[in-house]
Coordinates of C-alpha atoms in Angstrom, one line a residue:
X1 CA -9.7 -1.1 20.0
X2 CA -11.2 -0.3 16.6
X3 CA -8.8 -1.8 13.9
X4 CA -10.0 0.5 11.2
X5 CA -11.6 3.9 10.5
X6 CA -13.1 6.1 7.8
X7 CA -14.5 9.4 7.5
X8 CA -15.0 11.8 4.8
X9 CA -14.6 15.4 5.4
X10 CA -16.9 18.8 4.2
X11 CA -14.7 19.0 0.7
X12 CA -15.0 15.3 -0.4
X13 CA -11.6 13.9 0.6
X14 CA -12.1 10.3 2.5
X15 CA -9.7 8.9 4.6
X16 CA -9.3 5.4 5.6
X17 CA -6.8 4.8 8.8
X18 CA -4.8 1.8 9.6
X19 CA -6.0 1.9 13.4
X20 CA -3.0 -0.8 15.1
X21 CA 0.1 1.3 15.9
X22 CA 0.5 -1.3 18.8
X23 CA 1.1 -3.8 15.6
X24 CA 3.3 -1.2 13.7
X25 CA -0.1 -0.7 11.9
X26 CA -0.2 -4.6 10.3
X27 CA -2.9 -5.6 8.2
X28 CA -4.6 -8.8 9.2
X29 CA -8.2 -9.8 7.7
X30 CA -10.4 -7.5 9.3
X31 CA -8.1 -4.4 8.3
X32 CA -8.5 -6.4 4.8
X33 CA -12.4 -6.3 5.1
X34 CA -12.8 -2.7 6.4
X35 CA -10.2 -1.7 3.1
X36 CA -12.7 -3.5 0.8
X37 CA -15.8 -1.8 2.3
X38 CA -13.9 1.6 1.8
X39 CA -13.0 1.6 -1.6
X40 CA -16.3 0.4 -2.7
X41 CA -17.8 3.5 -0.7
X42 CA -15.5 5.5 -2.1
X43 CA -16.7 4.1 -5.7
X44 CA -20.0 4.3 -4.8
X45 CA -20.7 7.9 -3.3
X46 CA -20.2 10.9 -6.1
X47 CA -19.7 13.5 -2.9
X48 CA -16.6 11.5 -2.4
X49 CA -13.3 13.2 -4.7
X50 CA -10.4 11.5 -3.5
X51 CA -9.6 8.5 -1.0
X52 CA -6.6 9.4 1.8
X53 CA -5.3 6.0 3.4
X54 CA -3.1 6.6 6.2
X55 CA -2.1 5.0 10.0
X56 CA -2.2 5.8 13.6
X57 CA 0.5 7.5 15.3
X58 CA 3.3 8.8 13.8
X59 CA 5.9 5.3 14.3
X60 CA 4.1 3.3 10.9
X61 CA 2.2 3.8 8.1
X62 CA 2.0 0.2 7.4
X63 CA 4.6 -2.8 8.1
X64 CA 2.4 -5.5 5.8
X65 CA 1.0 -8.3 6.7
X66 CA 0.5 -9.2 10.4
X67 CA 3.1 -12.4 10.9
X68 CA 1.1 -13.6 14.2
X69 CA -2.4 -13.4 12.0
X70 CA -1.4 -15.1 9.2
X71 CA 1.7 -17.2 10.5
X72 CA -1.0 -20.5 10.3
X73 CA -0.9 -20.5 6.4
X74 CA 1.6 -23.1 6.1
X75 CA 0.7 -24.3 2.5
X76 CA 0.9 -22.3 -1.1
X77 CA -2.8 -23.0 -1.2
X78 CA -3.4 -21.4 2.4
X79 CA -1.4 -18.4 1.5
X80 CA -2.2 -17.8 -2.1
X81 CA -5.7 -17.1 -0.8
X82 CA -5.0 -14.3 1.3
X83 CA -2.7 -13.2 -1.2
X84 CA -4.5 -12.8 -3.7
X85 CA -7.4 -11.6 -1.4
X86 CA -5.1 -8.6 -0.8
X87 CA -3.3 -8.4 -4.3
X88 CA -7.4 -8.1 -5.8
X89 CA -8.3 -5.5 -3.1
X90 CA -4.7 -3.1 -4.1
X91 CA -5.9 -3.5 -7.9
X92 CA -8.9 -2.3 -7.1
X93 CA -7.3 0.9 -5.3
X94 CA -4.9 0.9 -8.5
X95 CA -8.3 1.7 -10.8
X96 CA -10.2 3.0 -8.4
X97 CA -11.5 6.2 -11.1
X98 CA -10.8 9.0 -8.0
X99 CA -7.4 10.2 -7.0
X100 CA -6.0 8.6 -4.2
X101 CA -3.0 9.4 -2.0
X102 CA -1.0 7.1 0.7
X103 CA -0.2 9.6 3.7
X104 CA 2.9 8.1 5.2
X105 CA 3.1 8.9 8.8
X106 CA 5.7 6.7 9.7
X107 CA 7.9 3.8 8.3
X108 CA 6.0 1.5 5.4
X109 CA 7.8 -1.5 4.8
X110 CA 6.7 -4.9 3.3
X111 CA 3.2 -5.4 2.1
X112 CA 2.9 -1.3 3.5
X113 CA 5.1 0.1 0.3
X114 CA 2.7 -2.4 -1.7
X115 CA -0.3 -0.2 -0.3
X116 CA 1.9 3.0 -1.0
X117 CA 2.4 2.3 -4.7
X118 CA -1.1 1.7 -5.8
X119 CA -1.8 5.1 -4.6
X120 CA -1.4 7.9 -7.3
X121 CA 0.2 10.2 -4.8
X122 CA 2.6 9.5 -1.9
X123 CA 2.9 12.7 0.8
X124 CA 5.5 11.5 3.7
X125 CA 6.3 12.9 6.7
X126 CA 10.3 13.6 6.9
X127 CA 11.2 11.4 9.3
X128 CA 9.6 7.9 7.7
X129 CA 11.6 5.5 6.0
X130 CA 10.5 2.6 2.7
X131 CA 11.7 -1.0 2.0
X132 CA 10.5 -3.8 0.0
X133 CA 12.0 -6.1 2.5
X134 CA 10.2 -9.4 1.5
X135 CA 13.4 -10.9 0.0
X136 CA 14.6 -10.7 3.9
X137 CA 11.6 -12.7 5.0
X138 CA 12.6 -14.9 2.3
X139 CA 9.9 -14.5 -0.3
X140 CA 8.8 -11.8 -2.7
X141 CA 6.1 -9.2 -2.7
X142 CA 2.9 -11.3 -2.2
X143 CA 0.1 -8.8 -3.6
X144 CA 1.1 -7.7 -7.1
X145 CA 3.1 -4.4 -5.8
X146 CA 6.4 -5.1 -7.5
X147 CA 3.7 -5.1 -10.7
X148 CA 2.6 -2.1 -9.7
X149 CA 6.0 -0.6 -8.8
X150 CA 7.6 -1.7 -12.2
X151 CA 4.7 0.6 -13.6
X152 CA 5.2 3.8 -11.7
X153 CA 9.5 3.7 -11.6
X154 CA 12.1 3.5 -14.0
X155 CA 13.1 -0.2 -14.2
X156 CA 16.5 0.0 -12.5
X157 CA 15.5 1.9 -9.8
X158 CA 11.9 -0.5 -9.2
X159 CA 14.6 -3.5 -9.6
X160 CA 17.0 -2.3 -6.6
X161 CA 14.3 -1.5 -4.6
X162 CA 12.7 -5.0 -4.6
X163 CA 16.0 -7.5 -4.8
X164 CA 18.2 -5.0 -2.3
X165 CA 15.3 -5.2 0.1
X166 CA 17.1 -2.0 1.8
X167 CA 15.6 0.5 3.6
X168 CA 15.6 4.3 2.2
X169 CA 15.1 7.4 3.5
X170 CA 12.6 9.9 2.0
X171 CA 15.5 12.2 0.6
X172 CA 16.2 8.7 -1.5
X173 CA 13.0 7.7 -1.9
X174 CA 11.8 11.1 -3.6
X175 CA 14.9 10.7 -5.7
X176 CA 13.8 7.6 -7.2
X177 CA 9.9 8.6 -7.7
X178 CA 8.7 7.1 -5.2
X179 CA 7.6 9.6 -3.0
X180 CA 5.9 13.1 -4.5
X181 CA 5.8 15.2 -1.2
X182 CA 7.9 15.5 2.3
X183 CA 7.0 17.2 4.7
X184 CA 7.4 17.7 8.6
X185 CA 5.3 15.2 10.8
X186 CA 2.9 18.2 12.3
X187 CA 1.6 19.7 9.0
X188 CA 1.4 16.2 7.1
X189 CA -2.9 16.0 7.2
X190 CA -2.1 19.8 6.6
X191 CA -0.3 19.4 3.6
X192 CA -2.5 16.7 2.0
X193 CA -5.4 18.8 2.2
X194 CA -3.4 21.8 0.2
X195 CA -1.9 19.4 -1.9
X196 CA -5.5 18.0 -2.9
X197 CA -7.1 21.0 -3.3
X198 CA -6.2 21.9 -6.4
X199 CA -7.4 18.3 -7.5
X200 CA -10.6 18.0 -5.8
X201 CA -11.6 21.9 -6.8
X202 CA -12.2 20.1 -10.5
X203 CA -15.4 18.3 -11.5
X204 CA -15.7 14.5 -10.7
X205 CA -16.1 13.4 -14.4
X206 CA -12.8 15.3 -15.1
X207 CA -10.7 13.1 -13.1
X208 CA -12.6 10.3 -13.2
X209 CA -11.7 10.9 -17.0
X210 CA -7.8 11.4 -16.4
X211 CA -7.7 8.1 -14.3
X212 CA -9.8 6.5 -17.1
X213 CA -6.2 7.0 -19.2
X214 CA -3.7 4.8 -16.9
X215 CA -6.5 2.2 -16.0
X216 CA -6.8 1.4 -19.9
X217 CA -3.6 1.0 -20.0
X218 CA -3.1 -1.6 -17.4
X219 CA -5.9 -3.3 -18.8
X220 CA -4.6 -3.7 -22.2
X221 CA -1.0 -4.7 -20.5
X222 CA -2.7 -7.2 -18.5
X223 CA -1.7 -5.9 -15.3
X224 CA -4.0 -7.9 -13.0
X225 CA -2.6 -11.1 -14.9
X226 CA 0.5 -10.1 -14.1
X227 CA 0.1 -9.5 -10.5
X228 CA -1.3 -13.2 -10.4
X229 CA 1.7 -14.5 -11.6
X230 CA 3.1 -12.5 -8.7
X231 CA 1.4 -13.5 -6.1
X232 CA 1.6 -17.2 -7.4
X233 CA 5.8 -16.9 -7.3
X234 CA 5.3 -15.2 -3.6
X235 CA 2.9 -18.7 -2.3
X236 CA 5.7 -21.0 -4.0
X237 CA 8.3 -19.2 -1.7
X238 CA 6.2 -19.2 1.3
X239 CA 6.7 -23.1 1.8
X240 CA 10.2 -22.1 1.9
X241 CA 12.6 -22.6 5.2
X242 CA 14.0 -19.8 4.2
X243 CA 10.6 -17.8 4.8
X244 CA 9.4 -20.2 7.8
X245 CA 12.9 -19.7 9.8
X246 CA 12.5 -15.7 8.9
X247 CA 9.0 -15.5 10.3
X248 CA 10.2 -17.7 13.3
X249 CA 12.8 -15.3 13.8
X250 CA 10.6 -12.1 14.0
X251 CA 7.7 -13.6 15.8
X252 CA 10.6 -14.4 18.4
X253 CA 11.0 -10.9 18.5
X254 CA 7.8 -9.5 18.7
X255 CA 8.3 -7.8 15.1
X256 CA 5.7 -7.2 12.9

């Protein structure tokens, strides 16, 4: 089965799809390849407006990394490298100069709420569900998306969602910020393409020049330094018993 796809429609919008629901949609490094490719399309191509990234089926969005793929990186060298791998391609969708939106089919959890937040937008369909559960798996977030979330929600609320790991539903996740549409599973691609139609109606260099305004910000904050720093906390923790007996644990139970 093809891990990945990516099309772009008659108005402009692109969508890249997480093609694993037999993995809960997991990213592994192919899915981390095909992502890179994408953006830099999407980049690339002026008939391109906006960037959609989304899964298959309607159980995941994203649960993160893929345990079984990356459960050989033993070392904080071995998994800083994949880490940061990931944590450069998510900056890159951060300042990516078109509007992009994470379509959330199903339940994002892990590494897939890190995805999420470097979208601008987040459209969800009623019945997914959120959570930074890294602290369960006995590290932190490992590609600079507690940066990224500190940036986008009021500090309290971005601080409970990362240390409480809990899971919240989209009434409490919309509450918070972190979501900016619900709607029902059925008219979810529906309802991305009328919430992105007022958007994409607008000339390129017009919101090319609106995302210009956030992506000097988090250049003079240093954000990518600061998502280092993050990732370099999350390969400390990964030599951890804590985090080897928690990925023992899931791969035991076929969770991903």
């Amino acid at each position: 089965m093809v891990k990945t796809k990516f099309f772009v429609d008659n108005n402009g919008i692109s969508t890249f799809v997480i093609n694993r629901p037999e993995k809960r949609n997991a990213v592994d490094y192919e899915v981390m390849t095909s992502l890179e490719k994408a953006i830099s399309e999407v980049k690339a191509n002026p008939h391109i407006k906006a960037l959609v990234i989304t899964g298959a089926g309607s159980q995941a969005f994203c649960s993160g990394g893929d345990i079984s793929a990356f459960h050989a990186l033993e070392t904080a060298a071995e998994a800083e490298s994949m880490l940061k791998r990931m944590g450069r391609i998510l900056y890159e969708l951060l300042i990516l100069p078109k509007p992009t939106v994470a379509l959330l089919n199903g339940t994002a959890v892990g590494g897939g709420c890190e995805i999420a937040i470097a979208c601008d937008f987040r459209i969800s369909a009623a019945h997914s569900e959120f959570g930074f559960i890294q602290g369960d798996l006995g590290i932190t977030t490992g590609w600079g998306g507690g940066t990224i979330l500190f940036e986008k929600l009021r500090y309290s609320d971005a601080m409970e969602m990362l240390t409480s790991s809990q899971i919240y539903s989209v009434e409490r996740a919309k509450q918070v910020g972190f979501l900016s549409y619900v709607t029902s599973y059925q008219e979810l691609a529906m309802r991305c393409e009328e919430w992105l139609l007022p958007i994409i109606t607008k000339p390129s260099a017009v919101l090319t020049a609106y995302k210009q305004m956030p992506i000097a910000k988090w250049s003079q904050v240093g954000l990518w330094e600061r998502m280092e720093a993050e990732i370099d906390h999350c390969s400390l923790l990964w030599e951890s018993e804590e985090h080897k007996q928690a990925v023992n644990n899931r791969l035991q139970k076929k969770a991903y």
